[in-house]
mmCIF file of C-alpha atoms and ligand atoms in Angstrom:
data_model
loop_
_atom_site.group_PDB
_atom_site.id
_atom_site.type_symbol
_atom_site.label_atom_id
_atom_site.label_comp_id
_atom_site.label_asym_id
_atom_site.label_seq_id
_atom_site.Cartn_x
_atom_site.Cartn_y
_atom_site.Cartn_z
ATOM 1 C CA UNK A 89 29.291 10.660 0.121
ATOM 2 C CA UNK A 90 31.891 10.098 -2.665
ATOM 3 C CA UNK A 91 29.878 9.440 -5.803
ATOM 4 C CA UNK A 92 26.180 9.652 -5.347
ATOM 5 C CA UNK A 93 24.500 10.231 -8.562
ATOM 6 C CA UNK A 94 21.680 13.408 -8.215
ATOM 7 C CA UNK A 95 17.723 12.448 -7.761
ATOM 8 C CA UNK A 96 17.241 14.235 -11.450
ATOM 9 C CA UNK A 97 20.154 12.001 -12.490
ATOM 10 C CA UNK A 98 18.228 8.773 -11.197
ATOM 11 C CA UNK A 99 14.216 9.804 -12.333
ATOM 12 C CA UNK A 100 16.367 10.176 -15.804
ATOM 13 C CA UNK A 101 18.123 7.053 -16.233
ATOM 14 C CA UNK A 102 14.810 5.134 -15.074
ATOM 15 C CA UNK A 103 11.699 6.765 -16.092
ATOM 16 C CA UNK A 104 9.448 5.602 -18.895
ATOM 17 C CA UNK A 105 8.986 8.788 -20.725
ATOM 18 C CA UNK A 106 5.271 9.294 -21.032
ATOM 19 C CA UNK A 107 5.423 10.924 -24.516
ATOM 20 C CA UNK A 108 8.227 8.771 -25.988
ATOM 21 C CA UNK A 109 6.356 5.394 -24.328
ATOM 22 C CA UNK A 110 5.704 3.771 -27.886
ATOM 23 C CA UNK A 111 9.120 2.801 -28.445
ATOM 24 C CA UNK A 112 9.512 1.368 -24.689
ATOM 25 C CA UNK A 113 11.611 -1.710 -24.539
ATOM 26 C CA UNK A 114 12.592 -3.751 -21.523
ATOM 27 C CA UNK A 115 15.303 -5.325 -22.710
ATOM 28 C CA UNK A 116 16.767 -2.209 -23.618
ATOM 29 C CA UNK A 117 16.784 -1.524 -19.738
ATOM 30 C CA UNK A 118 20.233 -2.619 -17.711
ATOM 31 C CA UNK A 119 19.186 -5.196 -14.764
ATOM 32 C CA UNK A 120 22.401 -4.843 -13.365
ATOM 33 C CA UNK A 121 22.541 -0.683 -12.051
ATOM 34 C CA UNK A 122 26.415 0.032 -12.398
ATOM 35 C CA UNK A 123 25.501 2.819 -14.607
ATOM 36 C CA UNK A 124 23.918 4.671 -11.531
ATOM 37 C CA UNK A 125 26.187 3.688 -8.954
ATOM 38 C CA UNK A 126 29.192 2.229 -10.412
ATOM 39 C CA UNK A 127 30.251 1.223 -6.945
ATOM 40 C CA UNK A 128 28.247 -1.051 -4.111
ATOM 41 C CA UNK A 129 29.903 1.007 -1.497
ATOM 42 C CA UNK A 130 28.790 3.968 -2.573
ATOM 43 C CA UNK A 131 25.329 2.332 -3.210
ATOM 44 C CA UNK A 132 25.072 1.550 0.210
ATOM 45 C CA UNK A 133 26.071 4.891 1.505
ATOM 46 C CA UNK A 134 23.571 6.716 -0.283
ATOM 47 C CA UNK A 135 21.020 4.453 0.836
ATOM 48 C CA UNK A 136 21.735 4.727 4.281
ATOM 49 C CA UNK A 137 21.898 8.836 3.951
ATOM 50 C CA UNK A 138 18.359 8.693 1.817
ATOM 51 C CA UNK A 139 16.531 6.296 4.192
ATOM 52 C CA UNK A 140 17.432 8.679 7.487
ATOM 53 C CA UNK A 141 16.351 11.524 4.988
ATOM 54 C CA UNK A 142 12.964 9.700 4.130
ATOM 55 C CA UNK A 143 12.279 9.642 7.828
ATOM 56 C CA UNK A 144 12.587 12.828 8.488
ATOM 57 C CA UNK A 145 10.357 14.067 5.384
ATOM 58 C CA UNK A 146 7.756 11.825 6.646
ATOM 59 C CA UNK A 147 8.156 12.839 9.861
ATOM 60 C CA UNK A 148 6.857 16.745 8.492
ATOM 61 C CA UNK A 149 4.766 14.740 6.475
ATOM 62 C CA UNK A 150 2.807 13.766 9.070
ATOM 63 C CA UNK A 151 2.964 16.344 11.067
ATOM 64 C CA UNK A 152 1.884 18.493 8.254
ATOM 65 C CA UNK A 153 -0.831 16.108 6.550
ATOM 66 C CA UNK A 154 -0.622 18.443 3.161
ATOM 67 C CA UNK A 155 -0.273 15.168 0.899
ATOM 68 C CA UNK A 156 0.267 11.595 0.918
ATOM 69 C CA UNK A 157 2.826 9.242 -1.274
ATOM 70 C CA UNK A 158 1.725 6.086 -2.880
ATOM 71 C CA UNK A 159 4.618 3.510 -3.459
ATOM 72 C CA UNK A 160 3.283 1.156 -6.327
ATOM 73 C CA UNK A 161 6.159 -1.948 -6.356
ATOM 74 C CA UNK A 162 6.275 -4.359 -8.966
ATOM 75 C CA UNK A 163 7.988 -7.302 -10.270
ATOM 76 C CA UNK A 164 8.658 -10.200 -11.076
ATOM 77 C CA UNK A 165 9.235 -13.246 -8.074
ATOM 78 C CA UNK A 166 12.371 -12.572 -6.355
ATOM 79 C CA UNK A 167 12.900 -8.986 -7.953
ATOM 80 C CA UNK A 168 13.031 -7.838 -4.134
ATOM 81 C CA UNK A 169 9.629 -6.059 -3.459
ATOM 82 C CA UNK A 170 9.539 -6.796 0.025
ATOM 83 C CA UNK A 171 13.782 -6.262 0.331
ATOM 84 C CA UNK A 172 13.735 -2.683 -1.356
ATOM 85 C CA UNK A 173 10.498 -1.574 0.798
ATOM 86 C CA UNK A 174 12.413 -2.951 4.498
ATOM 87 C CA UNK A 175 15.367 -1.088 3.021
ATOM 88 C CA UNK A 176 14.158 2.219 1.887
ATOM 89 C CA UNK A 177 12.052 2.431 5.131
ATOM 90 C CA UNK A 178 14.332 1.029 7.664
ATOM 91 C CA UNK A 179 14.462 4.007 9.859
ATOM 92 C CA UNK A 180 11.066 5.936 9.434
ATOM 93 C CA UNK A 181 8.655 5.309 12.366
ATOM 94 C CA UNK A 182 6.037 2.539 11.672
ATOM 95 C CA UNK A 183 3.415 5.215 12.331
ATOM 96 C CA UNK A 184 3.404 6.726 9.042
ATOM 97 C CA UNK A 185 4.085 3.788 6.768
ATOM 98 C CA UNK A 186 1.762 1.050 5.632
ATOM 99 C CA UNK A 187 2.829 -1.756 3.610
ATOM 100 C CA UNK A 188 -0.138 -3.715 1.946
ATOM 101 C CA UNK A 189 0.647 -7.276 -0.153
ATOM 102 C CA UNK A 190 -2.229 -7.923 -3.196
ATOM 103 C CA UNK A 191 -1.905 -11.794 -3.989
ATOM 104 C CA UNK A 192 -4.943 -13.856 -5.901
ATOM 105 C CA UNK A 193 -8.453 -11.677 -4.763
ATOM 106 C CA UNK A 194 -10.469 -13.053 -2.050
ATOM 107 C CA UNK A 195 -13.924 -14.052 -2.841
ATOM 108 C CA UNK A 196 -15.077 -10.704 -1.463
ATOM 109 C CA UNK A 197 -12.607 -8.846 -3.367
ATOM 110 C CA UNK A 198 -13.220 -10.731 -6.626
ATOM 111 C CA UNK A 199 -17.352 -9.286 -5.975
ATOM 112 C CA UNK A 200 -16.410 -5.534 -6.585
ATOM 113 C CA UNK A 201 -14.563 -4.241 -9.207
ATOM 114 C CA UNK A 202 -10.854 -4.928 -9.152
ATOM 115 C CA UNK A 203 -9.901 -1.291 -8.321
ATOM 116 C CA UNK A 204 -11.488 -1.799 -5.157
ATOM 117 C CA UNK A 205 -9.452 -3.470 -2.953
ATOM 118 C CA UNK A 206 -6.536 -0.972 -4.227
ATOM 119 C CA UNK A 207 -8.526 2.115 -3.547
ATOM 120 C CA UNK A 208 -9.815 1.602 -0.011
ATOM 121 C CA UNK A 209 -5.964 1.017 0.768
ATOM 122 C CA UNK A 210 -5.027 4.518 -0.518
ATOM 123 C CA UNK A 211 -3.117 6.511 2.359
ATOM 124 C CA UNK A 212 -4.885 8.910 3.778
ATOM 125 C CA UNK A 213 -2.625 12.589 4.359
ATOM 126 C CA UNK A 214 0.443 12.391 6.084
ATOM 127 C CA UNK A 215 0.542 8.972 5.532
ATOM 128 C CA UNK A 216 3.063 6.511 2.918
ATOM 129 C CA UNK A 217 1.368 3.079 2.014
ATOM 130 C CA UNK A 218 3.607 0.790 -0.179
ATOM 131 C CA UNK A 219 1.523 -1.637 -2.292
ATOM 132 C CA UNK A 220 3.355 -4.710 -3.011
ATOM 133 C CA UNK A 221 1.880 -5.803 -6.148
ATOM 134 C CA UNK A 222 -0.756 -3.556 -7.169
ATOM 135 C CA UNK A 223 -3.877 -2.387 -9.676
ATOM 136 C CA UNK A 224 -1.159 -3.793 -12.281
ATOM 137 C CA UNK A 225 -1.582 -7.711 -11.481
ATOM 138 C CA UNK A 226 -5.228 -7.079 -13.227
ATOM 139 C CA UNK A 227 -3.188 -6.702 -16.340
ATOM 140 C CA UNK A 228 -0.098 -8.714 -16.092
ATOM 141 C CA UNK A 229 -1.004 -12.179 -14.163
ATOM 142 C CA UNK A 230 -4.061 -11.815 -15.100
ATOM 143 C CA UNK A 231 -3.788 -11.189 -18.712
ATOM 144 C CA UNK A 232 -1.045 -13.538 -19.418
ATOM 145 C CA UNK A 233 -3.102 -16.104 -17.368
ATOM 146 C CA UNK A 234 -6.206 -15.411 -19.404
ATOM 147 C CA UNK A 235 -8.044 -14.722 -15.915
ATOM 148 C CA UNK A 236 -10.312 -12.060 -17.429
ATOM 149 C CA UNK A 237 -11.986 -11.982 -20.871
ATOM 150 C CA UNK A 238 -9.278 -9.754 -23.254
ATOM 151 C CA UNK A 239 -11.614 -7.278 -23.715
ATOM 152 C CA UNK A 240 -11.826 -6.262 -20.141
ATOM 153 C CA UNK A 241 -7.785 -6.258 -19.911
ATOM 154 C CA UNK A 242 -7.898 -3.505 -22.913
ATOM 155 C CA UNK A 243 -10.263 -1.480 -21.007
ATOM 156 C CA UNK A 244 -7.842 -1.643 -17.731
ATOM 157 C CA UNK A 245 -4.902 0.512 -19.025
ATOM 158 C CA UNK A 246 -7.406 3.773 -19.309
ATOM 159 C CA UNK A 247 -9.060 2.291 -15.925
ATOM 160 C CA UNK A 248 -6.145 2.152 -14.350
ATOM 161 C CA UNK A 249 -4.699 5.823 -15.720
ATOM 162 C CA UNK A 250 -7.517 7.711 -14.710
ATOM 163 C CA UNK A 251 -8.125 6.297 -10.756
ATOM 164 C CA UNK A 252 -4.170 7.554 -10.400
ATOM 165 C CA UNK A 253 -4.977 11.026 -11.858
ATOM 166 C CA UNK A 254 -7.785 10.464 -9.485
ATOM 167 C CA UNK A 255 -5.490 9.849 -6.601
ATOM 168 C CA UNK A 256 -3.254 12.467 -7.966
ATOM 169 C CA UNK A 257 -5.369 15.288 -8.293
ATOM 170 C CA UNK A 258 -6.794 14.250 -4.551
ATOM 171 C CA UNK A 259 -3.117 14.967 -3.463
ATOM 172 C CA UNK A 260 -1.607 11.569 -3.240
ATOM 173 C CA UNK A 261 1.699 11.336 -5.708
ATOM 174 C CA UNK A 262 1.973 8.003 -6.995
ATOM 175 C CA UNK A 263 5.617 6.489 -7.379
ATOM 176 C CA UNK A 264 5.692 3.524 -9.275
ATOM 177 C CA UNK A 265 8.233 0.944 -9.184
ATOM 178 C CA UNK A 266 9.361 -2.048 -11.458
ATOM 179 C CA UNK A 267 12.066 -4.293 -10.494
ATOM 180 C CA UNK A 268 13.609 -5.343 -13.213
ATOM 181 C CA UNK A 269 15.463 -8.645 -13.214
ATOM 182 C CA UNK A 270 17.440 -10.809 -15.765
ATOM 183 C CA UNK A 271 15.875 -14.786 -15.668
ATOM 184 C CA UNK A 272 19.501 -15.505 -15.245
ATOM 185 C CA UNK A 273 19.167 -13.709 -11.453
ATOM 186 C CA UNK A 274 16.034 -15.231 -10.605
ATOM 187 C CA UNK A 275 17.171 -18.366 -11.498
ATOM 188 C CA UNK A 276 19.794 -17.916 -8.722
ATOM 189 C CA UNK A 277 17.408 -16.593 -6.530
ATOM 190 C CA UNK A 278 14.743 -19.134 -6.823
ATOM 191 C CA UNK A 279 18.161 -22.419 -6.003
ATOM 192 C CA UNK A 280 18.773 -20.170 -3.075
ATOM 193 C CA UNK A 281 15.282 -20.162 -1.925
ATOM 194 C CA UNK A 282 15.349 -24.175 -2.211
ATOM 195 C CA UNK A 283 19.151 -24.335 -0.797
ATOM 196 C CA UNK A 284 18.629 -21.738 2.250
ATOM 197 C CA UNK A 285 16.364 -23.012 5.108
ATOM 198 C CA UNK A 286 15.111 -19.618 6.317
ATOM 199 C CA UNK A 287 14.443 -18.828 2.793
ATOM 200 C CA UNK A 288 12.331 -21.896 1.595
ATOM 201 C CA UNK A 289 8.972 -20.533 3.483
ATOM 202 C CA UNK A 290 9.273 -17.723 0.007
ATOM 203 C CA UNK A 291 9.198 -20.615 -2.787
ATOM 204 C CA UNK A 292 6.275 -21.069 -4.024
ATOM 205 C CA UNK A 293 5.737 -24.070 -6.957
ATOM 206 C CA UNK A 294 3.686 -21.421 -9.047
ATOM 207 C CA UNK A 295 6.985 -19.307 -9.083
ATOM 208 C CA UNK A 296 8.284 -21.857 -11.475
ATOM 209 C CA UNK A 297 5.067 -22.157 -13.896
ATOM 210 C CA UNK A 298 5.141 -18.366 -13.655
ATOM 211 C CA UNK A 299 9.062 -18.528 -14.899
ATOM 212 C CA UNK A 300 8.055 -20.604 -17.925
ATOM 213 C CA UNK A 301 6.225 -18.179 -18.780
ATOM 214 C CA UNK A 302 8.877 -15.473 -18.687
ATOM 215 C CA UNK A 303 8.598 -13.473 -22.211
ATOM 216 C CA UNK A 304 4.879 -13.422 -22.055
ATOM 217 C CA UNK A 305 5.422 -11.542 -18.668
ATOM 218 C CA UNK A 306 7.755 -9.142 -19.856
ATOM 219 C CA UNK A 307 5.559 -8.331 -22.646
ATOM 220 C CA UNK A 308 2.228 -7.962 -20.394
ATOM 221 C CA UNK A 309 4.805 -5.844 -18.539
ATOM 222 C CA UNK A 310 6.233 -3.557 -21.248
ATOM 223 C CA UNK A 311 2.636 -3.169 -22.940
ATOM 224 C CA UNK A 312 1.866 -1.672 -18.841
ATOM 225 C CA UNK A 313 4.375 0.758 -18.599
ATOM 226 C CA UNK A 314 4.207 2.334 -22.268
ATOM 227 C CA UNK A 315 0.595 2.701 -21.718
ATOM 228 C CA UNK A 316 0.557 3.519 -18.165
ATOM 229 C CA UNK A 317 3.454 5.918 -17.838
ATOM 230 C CA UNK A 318 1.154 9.268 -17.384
ATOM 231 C CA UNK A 319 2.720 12.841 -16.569
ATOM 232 C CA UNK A 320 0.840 12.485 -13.552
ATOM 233 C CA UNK A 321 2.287 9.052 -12.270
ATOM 234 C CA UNK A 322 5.536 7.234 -14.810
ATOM 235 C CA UNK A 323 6.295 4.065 -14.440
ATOM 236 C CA UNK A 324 10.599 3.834 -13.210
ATOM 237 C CA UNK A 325 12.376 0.929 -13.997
ATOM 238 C CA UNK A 326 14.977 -0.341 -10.931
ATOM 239 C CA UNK A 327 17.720 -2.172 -12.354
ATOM 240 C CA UNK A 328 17.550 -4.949 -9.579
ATOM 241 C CA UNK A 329 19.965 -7.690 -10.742
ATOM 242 C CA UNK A 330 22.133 -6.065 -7.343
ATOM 243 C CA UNK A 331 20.267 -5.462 -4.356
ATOM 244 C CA UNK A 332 22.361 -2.865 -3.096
ATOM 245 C CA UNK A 333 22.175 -0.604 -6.197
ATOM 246 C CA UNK A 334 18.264 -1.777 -6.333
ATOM 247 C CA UNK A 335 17.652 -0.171 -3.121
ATOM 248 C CA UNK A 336 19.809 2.717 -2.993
ATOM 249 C CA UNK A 337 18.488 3.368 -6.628
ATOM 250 C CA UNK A 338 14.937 3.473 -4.825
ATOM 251 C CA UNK A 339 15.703 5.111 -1.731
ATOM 252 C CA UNK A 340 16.290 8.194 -4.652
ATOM 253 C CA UNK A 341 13.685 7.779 -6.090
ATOM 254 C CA UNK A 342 11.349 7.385 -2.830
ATOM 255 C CA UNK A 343 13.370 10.879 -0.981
ATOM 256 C CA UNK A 344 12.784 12.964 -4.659
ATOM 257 C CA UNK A 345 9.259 11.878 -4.106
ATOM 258 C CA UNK A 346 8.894 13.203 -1.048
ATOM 259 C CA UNK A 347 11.017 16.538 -1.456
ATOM 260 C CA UNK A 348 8.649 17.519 -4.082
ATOM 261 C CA UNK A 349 5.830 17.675 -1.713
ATOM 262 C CA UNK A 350 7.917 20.397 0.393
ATOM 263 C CA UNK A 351 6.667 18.991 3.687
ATOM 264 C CA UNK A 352 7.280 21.503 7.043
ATOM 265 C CA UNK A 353 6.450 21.750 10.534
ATOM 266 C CA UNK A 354 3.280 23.358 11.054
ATOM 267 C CA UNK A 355 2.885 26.429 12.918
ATOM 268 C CA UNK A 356 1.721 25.133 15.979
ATOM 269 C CA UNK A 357 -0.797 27.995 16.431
ATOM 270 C CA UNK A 358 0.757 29.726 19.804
ATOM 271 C CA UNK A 359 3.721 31.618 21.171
ATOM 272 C CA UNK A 360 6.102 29.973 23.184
ATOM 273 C CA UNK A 361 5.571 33.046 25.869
ATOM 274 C CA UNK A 362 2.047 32.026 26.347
ATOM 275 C CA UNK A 363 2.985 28.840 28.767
ATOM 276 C CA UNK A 364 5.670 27.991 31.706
ATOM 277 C CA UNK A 365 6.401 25.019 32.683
ATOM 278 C CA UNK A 366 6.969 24.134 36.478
HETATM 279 P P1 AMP B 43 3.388 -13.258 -3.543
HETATM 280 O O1 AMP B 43 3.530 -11.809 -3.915
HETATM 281 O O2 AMP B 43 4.600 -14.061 -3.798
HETATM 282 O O3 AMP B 43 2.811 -13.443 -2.185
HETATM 283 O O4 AMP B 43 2.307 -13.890 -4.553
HETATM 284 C C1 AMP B 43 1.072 -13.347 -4.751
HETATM 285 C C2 AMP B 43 0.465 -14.018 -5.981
HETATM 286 O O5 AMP B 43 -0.834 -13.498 -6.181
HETATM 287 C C3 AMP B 43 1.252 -13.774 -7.249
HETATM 288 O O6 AMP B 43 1.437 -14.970 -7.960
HETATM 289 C C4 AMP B 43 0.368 -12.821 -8.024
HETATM 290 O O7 AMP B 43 0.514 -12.908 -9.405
HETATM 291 C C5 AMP B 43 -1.017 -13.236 -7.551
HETATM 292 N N1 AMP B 43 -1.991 -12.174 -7.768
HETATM 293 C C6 AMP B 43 -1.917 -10.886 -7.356
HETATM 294 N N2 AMP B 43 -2.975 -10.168 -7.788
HETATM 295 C C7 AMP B 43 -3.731 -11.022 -8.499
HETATM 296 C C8 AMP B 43 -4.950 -10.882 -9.237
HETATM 297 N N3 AMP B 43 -5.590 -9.714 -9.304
HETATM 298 N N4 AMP B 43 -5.449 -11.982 -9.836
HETATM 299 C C9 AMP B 43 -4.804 -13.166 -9.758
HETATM 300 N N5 AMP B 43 -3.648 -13.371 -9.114
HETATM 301 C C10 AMP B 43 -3.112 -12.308 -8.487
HETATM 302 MG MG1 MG B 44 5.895 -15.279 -4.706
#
């Protein structure tokens, strides 16, 4: 690997500081990644070596079942949730990942409180589930679509804090993830989705109403991560103008993740002298 930045390097250059979060702005975050990996080939390199390393730590994960990771991925249409998650876990087995999409609630989900459809999708240990779109559309979409009174959006942010310390303190580390885009790459994105016949099936005529309302979603987004980057679970933003850098940026982020929870073989609880095999 010629020049892969360190995991400490990456957590630095993205996290929102938890006790700094009042003077959080996005637009003071690059969308484009070159700071982090200043070349694509080296981008994809390190994403390659971090993916085969993912599936071996989840691999002891769950063999060990001492913890579980929760991937929280946001962002805006076409900021690559579903690209960065095929990415990062292109080579661990599909028995220990789960990948779960949260689009408008059903009408039984929109009968319980909007935590629930988040929490009985938790992984269970040994496991990795990857939401794609999470607790956070209860204050983004819907507070910049006025789809809750205001009063219950306010309440959210401590909601929202305390069912990941929750989570946390239950042994589940959450790793959240914000893909941040300029409107100048989405706007390519969305033509492409139009122009490319395999990728019309992804546009959706809301993505446009959604675009027009562009600053009011980087505001409900900025106002999330100051108040929801906790000790216990911060808030990274991905620069994700580049999908290489996006995912190889991730892939870091994902592998630190998982390195911190030390996963190892378990002894298997007999000697190898205790059986022969004919
Ligand atoms: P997609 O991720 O492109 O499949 O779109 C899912 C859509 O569902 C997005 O427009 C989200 O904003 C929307 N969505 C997700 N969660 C909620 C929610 N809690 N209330 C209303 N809309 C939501
Ligand atoms: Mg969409």
């Amino acid at each position: 690997m010629s020049d892969q930045p360190s995991i400490d390097a990456v957590r630095v250059a993205t996290v929102v500081d938890p006790k700094k979060s009042k003077s959080f702005s996005l637009k003071e975050r690059p969308t484009k990644g070159d700071a982090i990996f200043e070349s694509k080939k080296d981008a994809k390199a390190s994403l390659d070596e971090d993916a085969l390393a993912i599936n071996d730590l989840q691999d002891k994960m769950f063999a060990c079942k001492a913890g579980a990771l929760l991937v929280v991925m946001q962002g805006i249409d076409t900021s690559g949730k579903d690209g960065t998650t095929k990415e990062c876990f292109k080579y661990t087995s599909p028995l220990g990942v789960n990948v779960f999409g949260f689009g408008k609630p059903t009408e039984e989900e929109i009968a319980h409180d909007y935590l629930w459809r988040l929490h009985v999708r938790a992984p269970k240990k040994g496991y990795i589930h990857v939401f794609n779109r999470s607790q956070y559309e209860d204050v983004l979409v819907v507070k910049v679509r006025n789809l809750a009174p205001p009063k219950q959006v306010e309440q959210r942010y401590e909601q929202i804090n305390a069912f990941e310390k929750m989570l946390h303190e239950n042994g589940t580390r959450v790793l959240k993830l914000m893909l941040h885009i300029s409107k100048e790459e989405q706007g390519e994105r969305l033509k492409e989705r139009l122009e490319v016949p395999e990728k019309r099936w992804k546009f959706n005529p809301s993505d446009l109403e959604d675009r027009k309302l562009w600053e009011k979603y980087q505001e409900a987004y900025e106002t999330a991560l100051q108040r929801c980057s906790t000790a216990h679970a911060p808030w990274h933003v991905v620069p994700a103008d580049s999908r290489t850098r996006r995912d190889a940026i991730a892939a870091r982020l994902i592998r630190g993740e998982l390195e911190a929870m030390k996963p190892t073989y378990p002894d298997p609880g007999y000697r190898l002298d205790q059986f022969s095999i004919d």
